[in-house]
CSV table of C-alpha atoms in Angstrom, one decimal:
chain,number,residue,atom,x,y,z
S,1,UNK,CA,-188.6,-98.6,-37.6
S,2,UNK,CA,-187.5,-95.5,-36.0
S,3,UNK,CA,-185.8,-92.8,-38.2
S,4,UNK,CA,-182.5,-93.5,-36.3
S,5,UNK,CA,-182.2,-97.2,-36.4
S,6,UNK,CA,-179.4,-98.4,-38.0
S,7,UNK,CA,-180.6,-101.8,-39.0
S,8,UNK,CA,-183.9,-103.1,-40.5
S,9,UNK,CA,-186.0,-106.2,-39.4
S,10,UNK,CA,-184.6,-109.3,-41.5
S,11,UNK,CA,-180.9,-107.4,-41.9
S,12,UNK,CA,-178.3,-109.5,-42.5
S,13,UNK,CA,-175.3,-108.1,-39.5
S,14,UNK,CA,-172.6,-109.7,-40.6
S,15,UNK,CA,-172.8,-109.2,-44.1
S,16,UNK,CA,-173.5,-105.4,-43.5
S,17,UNK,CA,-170.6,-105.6,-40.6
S,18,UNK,CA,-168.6,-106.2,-42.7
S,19,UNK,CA,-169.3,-103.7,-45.8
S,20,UNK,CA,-169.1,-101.1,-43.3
S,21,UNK,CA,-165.5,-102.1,-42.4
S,22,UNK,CA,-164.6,-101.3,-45.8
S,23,UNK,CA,-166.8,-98.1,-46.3
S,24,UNK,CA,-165.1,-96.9,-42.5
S,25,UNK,CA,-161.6,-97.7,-44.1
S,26,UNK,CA,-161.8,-96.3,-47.1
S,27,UNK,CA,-163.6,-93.0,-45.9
S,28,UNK,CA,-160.8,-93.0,-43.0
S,29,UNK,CA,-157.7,-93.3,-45.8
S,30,UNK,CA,-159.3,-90.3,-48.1
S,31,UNK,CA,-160.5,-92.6,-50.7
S,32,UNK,CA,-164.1,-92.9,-52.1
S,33,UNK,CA,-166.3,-95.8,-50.9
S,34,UNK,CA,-168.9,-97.8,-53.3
S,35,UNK,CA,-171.6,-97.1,-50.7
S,36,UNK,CA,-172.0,-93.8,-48.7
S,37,UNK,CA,-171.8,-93.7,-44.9
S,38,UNK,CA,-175.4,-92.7,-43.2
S,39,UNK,CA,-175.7,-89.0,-43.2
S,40,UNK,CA,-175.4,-88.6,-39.5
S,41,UNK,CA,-172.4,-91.0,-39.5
S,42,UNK,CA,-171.1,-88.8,-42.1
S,43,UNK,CA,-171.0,-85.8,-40.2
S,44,UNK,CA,-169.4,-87.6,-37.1
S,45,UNK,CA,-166.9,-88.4,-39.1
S,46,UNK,CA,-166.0,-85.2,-40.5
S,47,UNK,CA,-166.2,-83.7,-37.1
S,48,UNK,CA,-164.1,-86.3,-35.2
S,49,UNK,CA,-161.3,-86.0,-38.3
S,50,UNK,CA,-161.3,-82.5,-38.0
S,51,UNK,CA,-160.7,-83.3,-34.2
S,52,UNK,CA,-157.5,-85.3,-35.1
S,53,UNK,CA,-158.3,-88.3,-33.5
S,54,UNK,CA,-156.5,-91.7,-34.5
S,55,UNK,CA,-159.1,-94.7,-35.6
S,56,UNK,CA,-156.5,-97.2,-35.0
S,57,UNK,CA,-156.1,-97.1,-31.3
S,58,UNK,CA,-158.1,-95.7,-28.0
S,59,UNK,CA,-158.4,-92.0,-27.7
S,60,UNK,CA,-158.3,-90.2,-24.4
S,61,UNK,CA,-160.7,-91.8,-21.8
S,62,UNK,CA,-158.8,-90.9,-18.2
S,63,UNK,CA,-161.9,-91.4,-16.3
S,64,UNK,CA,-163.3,-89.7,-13.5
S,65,UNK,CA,-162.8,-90.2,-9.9
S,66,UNK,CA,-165.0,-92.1,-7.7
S,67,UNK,CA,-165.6,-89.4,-5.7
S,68,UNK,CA,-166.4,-87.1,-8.7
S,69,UNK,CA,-169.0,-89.8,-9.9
S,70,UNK,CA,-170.2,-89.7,-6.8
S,71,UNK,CA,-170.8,-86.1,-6.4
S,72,UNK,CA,-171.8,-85.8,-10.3
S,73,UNK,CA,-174.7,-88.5,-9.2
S,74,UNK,CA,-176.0,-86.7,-6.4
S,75,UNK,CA,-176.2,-83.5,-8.2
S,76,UNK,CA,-177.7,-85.1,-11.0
S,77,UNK,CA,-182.2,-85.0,-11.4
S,78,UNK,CA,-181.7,-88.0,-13.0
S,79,UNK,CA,-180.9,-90.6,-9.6
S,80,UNK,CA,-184.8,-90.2,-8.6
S,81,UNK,CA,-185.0,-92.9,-11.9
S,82,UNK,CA,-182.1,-94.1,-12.6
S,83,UNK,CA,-183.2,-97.6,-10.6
S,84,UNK,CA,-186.6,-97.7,-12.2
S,85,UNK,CA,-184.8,-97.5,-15.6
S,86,UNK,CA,-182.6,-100.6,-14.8
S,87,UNK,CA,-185.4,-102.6,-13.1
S,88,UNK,CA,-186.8,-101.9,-16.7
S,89,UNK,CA,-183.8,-103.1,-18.8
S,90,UNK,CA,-183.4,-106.4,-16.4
S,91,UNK,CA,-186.9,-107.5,-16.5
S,92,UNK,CA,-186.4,-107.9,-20.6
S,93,UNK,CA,-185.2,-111.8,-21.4
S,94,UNK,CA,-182.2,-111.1,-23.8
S,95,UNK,CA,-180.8,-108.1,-21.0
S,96,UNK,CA,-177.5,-109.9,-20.4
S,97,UNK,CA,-176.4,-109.0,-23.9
S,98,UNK,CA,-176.5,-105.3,-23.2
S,99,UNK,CA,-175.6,-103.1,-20.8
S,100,UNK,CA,-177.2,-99.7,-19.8
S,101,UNK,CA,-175.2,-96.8,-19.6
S,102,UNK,CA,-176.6,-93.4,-18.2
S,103,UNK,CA,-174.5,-90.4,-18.5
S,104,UNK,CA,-174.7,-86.4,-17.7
S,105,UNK,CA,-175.1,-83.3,-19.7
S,106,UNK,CA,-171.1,-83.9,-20.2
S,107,UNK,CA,-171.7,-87.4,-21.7
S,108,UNK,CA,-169.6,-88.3,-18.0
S,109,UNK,CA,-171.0,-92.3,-17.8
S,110,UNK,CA,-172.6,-92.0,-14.3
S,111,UNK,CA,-174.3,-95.3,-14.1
S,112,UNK,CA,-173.6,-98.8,-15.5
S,113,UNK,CA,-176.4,-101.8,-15.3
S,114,UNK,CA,-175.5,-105.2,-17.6
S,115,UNK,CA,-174.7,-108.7,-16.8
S,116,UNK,CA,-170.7,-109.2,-15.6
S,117,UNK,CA,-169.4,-110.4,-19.3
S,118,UNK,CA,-170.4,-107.5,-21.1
S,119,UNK,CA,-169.2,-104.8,-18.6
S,120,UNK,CA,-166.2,-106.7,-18.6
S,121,UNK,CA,-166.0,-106.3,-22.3
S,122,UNK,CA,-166.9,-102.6,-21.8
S,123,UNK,CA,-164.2,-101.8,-18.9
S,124,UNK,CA,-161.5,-103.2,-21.8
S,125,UNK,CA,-163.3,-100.3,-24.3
S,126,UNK,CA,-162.9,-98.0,-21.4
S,127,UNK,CA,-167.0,-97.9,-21.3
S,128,UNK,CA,-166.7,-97.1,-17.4
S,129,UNK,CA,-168.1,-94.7,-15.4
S,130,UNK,CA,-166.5,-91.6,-14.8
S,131,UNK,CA,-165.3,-91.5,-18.9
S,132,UNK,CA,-166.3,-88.6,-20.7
S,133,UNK,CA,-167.6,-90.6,-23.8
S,134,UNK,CA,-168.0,-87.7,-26.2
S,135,UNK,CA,-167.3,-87.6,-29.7
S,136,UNK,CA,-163.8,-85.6,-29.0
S,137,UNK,CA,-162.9,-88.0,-26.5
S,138,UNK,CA,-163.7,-91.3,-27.9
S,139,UNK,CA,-164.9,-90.3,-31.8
S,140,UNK,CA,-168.6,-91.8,-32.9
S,141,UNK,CA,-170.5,-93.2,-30.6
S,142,UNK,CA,-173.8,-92.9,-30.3
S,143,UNK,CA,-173.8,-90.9,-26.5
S,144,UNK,CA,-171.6,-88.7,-27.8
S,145,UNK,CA,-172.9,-88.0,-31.3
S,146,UNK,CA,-176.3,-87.9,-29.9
S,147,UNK,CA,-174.9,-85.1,-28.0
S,148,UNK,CA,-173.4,-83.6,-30.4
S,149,UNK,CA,-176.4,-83.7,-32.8
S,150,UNK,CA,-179.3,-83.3,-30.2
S,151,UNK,CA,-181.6,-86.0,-31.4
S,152,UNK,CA,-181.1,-89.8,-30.6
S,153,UNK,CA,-178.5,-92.3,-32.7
S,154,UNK,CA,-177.8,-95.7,-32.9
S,155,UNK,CA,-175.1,-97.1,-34.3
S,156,UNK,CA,-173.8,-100.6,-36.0
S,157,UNK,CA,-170.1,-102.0,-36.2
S,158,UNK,CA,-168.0,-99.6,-38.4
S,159,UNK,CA,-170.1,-96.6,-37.6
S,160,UNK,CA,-168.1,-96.1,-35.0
S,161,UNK,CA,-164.8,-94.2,-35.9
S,162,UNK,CA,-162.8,-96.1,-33.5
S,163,UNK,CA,-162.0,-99.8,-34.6
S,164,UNK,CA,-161.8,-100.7,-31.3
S,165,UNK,CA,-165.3,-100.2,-31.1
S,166,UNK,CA,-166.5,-101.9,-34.2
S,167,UNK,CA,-167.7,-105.1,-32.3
S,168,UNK,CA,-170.2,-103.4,-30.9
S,169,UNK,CA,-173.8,-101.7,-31.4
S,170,UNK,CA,-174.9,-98.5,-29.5
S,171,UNK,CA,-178.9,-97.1,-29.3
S,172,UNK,CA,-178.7,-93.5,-27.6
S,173,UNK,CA,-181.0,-90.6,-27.0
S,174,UNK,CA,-181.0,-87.3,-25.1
S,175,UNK,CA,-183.3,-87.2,-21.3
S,176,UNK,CA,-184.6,-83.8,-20.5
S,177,UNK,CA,-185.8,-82.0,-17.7
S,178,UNK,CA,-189.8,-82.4,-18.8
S,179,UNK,CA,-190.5,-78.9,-17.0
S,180,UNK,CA,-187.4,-76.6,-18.6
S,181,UNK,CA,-186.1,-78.9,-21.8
S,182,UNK,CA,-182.8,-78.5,-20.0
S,183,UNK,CA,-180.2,-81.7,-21.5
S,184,UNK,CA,-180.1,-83.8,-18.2
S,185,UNK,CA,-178.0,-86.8,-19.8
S,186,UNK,CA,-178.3,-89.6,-22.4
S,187,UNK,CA,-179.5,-93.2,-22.3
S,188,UNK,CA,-177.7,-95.4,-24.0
S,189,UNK,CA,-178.1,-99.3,-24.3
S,190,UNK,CA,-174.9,-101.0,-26.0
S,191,UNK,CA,-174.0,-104.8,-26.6
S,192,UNK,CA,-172.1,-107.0,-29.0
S,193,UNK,CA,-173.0,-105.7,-32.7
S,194,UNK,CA,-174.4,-109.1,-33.8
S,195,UNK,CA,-176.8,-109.2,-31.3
S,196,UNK,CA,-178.5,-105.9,-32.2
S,197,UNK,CA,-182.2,-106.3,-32.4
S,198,UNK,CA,-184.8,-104.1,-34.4
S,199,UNK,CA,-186.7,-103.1,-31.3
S,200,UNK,CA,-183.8,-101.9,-29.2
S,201,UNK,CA,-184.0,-98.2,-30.7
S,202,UNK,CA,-188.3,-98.4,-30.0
S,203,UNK,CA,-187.0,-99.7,-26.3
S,204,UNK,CA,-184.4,-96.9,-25.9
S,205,UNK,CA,-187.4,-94.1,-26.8
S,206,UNK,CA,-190.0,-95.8,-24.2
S,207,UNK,CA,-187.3,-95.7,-21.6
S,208,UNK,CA,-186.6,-91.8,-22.0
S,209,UNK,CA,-190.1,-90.7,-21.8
S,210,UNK,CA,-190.6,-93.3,-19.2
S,211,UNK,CA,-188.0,-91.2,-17.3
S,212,UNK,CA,-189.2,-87.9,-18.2
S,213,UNK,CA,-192.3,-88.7,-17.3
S,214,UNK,CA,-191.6,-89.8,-13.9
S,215,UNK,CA,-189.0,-86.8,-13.7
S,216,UNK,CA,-192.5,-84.8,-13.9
S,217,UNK,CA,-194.2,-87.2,-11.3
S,218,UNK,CA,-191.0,-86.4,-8.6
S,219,UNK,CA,-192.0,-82.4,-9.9
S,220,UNK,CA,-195.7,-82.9,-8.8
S,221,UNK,CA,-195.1,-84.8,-5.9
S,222,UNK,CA,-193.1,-82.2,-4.3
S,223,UNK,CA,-195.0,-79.1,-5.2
S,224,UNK,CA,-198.0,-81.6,-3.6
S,225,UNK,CA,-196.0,-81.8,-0.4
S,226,UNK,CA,-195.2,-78.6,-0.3
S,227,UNK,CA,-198.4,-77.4,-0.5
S,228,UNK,CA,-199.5,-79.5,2.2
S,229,UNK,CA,-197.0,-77.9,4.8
S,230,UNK,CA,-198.6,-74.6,3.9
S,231,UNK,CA,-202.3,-75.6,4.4
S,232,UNK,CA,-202.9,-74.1,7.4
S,233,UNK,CA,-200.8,-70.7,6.9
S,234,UNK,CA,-202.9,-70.4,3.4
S,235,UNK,CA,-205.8,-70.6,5.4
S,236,UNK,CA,-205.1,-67.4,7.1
S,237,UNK,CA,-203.9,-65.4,4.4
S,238,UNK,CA,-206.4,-62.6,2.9
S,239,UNK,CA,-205.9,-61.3,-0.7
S,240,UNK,CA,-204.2,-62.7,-3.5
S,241,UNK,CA,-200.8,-64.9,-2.6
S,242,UNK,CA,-198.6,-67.3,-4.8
S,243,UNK,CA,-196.9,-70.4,-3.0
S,244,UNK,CA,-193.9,-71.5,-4.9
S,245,UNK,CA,-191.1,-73.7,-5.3
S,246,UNK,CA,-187.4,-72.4,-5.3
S,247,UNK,CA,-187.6,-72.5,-9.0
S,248,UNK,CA,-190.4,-70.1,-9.0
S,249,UNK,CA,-193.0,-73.4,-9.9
S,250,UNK,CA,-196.5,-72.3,-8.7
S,251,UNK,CA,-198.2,-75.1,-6.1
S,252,UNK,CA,-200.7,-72.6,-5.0
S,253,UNK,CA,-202.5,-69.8,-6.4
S,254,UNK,CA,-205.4,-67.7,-5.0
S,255,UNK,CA,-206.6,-64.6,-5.8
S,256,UNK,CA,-204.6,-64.3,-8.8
S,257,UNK,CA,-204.9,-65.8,-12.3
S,258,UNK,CA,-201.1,-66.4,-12.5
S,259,UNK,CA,-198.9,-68.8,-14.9
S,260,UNK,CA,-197.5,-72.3,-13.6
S,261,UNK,CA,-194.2,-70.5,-13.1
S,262,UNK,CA,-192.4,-67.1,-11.9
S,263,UNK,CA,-189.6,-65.9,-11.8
S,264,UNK,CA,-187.2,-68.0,-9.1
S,265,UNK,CA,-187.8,-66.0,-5.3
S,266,UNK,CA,-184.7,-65.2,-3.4
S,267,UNK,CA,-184.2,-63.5,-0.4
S,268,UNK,CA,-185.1,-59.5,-0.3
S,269,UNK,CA,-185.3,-59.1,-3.8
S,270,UNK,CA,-188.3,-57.8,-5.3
S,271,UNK,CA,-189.3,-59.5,-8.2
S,272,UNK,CA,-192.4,-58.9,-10.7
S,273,UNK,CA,-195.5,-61.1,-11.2
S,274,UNK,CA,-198.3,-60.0,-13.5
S,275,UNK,CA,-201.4,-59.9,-12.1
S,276,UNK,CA,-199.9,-59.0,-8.3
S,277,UNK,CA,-197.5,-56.6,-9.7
S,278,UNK,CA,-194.2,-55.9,-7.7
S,279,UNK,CA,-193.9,-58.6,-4.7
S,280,UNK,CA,-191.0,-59.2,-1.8
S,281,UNK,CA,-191.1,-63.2,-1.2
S,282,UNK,CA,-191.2,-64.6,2.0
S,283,UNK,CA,-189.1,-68.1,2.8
S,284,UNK,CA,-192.0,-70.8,3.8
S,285,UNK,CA,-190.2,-73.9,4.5
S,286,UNK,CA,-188.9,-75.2,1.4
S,287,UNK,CA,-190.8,-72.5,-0.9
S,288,UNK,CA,-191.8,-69.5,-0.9
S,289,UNK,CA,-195.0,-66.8,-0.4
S,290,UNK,CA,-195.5,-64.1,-2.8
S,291,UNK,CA,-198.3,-61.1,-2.0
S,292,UNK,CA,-198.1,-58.1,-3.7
S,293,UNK,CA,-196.0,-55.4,-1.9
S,294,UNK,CA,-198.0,-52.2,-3.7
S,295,UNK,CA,-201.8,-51.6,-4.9
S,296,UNK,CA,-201.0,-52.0,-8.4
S,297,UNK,CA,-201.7,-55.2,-10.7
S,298,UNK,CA,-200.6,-54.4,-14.1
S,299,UNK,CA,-196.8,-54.2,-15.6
S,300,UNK,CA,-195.7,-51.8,-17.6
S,301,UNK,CA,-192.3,-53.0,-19.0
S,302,UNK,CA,-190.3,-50.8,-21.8
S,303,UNK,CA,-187.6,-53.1,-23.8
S,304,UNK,CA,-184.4,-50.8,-24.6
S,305,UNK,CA,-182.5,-52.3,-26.9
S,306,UNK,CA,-178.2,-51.5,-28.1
S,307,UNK,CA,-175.1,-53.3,-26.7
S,308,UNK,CA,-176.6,-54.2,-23.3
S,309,UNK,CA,-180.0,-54.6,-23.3
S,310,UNK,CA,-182.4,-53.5,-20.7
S,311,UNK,CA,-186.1,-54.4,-19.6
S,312,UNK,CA,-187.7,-51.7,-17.4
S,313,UNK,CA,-190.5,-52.8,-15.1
S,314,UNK,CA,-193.1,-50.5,-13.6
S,315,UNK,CA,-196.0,-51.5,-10.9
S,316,UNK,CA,-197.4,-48.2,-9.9
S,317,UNK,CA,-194.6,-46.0,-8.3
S,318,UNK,CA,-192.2,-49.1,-8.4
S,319,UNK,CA,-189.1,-48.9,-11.1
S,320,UNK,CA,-186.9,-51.7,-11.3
S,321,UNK,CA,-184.5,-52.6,-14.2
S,322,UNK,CA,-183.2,-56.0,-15.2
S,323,UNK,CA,-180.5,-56.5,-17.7
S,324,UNK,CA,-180.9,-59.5,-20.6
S,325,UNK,CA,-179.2,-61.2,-23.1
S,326,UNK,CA,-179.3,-60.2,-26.5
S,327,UNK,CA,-180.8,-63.3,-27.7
S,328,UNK,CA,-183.2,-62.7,-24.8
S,329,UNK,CA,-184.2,-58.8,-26.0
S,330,UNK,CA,-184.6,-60.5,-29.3
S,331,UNK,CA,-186.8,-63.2,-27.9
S,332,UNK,CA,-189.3,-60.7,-26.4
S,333,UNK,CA,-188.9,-58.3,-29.3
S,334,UNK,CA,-190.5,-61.5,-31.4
S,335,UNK,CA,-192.9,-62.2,-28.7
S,336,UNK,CA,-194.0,-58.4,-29.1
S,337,UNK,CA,-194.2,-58.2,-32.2
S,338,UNK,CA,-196.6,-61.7,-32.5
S,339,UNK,CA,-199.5,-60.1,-30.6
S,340,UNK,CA,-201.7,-62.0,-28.0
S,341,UNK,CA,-201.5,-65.2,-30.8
S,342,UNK,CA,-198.2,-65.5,-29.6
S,343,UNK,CA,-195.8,-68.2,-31.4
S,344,UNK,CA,-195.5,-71.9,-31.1
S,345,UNK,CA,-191.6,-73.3,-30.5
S,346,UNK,CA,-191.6,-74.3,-34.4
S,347,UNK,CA,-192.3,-70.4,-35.4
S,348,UNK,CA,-189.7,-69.5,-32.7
S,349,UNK,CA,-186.8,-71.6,-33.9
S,350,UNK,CA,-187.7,-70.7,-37.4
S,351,UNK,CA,-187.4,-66.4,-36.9
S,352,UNK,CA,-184.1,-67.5,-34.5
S,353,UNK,CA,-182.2,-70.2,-36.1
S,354,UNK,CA,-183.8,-70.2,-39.6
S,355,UNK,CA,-185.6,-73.7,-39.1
S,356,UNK,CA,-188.0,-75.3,-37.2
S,357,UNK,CA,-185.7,-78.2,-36.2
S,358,UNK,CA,-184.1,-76.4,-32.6
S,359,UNK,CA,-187.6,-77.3,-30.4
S,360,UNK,CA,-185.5,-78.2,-27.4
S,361,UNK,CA,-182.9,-75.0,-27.7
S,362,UNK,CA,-186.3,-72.6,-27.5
S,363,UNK,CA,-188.0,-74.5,-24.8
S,364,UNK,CA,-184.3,-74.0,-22.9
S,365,UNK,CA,-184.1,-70.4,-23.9
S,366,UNK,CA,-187.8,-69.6,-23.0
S,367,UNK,CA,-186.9,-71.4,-19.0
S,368,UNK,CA,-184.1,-69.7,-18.4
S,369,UNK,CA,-185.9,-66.3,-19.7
S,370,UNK,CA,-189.0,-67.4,-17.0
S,371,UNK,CA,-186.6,-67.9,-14.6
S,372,UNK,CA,-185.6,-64.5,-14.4
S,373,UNK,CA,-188.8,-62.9,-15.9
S,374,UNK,CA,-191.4,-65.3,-14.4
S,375,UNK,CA,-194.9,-64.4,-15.5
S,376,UNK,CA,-194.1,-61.7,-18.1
S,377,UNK,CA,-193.5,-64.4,-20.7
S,378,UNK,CA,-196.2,-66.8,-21.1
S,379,UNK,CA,-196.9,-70.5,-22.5
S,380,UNK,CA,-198.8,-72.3,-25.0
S,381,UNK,CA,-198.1,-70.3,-26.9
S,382,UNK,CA,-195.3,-68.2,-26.3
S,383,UNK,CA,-196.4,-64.7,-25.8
S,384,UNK,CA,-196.0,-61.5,-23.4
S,385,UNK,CA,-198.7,-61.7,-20.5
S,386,UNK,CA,-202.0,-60.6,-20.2
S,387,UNK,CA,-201.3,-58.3,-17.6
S,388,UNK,CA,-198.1,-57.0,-19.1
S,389,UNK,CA,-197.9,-54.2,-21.3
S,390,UNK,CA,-194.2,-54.2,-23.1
S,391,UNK,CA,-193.1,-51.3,-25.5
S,392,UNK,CA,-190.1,-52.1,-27.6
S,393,UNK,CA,-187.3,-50.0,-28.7
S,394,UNK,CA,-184.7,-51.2,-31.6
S,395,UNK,CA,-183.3,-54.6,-30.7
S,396,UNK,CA,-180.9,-56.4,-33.1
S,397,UNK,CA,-180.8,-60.3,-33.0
């Protein structure tokens, strides 16, 4: 049994349907129910209240238009499995008594996949795509709370803060870009609350890293290709070069002992890579050639810390100055600070957030820092590069 589940093999649904109907009401009318309300149903609550919605009828839903779908679709990582995840979820015997929802970062429902009944059932809740189905749109649900609380939710009947949607069951959890941690969406597999089964959270969990995991195949696959359509001009290149992807994602290296990413290329903007130094990238096709523009390898980077930070970078005669986030200057001040041990995403979220319970948020912070530091920061663990020297001034968190 997963942490999340909201049931237990050999649970009684109706009987506990129907003692959370009177824990929901009571909790909802200010009163003080016999049994408590799951701690992460709890907190939904309090935050949906706070939000002023009304559990008696349906809250805002004014859905989408097609054409936004449409668009939000396309844009979306997530249509390169999207179709292997419902080939999944129909090849299971009981599928016609759920229905598969994927949604975006916005908890927008993007995709629907269920036999007719249910998404009949589920256009009447105003479970259609293009509905923002977040917890100040709709209250508790387990897409939106999941959002809300970063970590995967199911929920049973009169967890949900709307009574319209006490009938049914919801199983949610987060998808993420496997290369950045970015949020991409949320899975979410809902049905009738009586039919709720015991495996369907263990079945939501296979299908996310199922789709992570071929979100990293789609990554391979096209750093693969475009390697290929560079064979023959990397065969003619002497000294160290780089062949990357438009997100800075290394498909070739020679010559240099450099990370799996840099920072992202773009057009006549020099940009630093330790171990090459300071570099102008060239456009190859769909990525980009980096060779070093100057004799020297090593970076020397100075940290300036006060209202707007500032990271200096020199490569020999080459000065160039690139301004960061605080939380950014405080990330590298902690990454000095460690030494060449470096720190693990547990030891990071603890020294920023106080725990070791905010994994994704670093891995997140840490891509968006590579993206526009590349090399300098490096992985497992996080730590400056080897052939980076950084000097800190005073930087305040």
């Amino acid at each position: 049994m997963s942490p999340f589940d909201a049931i237990r093999p050999g649970t009684n649904l109706t009987q506990l349907a129907r003692e959370l109907v009177r824990v929901h009401d009571t909790v909802i009318s200010g009163g003080r129910p016999t049994a408590r309300p799951r701690a992460v149903v709890a907190r939904s609550w309090n935050r949906v209240l706070s939000a002023g919605l009304d559990p008696s009828h349906l809250n805002q839903r004014d859905p989408l238009p097609r054409h936004e779908v449409l668009r939000r679709r396309s844009a979306s990582p997530l249509h390169l499995v999207v179709d292997e995840l419902i080939q999944v979820v129909s090849g299971i015997a009981d599928s016609s008594h759920f229905l598969l929802v994927v949604t975006d970062a916005d908890g927008v429902v993007l995709w629907r996949a269920g036999a007719t009944g249910v998404q009949a059932q589920a256009d009447a809740l105003g479970f259609s795509e293009g509905a923002e189905w977040t917890e100040r749109h709709v209250g508790t649900n387990a897409i939106g709370t999941a959002l809300a609380e970063a970590a995967p939710v199911q929920l049973f009947s009169a967890e949900h803060f709307e009574q319209a949607q006490h009938p049914w069951y919801c199983t949610a959890a987060p998808i993420h870009d496997p290369r950045t941690g970015e949020l991409l969406g949320v899975l979410d597999l809902s049905g009738p609350a009586l039919t709720l089964h015991p495996a369907i959270g263990a079945l939501v969990e296979t299908a996310v890293r199922l789709a992570e995991s071929q979100l990293w195949r789609h990554h391979e696959d096209k750093l693969a290709a475009l390697r290929r359509s560079a064979e023959h001009v990397l065969a003619t290149v002497t000294g160290p070069v780089l062949l990357v992807d438009d997100h800075g994602w290394v498909a070739h290296r020679a010559g240099v002992a450099a990370a799996d990413r840099i920072a992202a290329p773009r057009e006549d903007v020099s940009i630093a890579v330790p171990g090459l130094g300071l570099c102008l990238p060239e456009r190859f096709r769909d990525g980009w050639l980096i060779r070093p523009a100057t004799g020297a390898r090593t970076l020397h980077g100075h940290l300036d810390g006060g209202t707007d930070p500032v990271l200096t970078l020199r490569a020999g005669d080459d000065v160039w100055r690139l301004p960061l986030s605080r939380r950014h200057a405080h990330i590298l001040q902690l990454l000095h600070a460690a030494g060449p041990t470096g720190l693990s995403a547990a030891q990071l979220s603890g020294a920023l957030f106080g725990d070791r319970e905010h994994l994704v948020t670093v891995r997140a912070e840490i891509s968006r820092m590579r993206r526009q530091l590349g090399g300098v920061v490096a992985t497992r663990p996080y730590r400056i590069a080897d052939d980076a020297v950084l000097t800190v001034a005073d930087v305040r968190g």
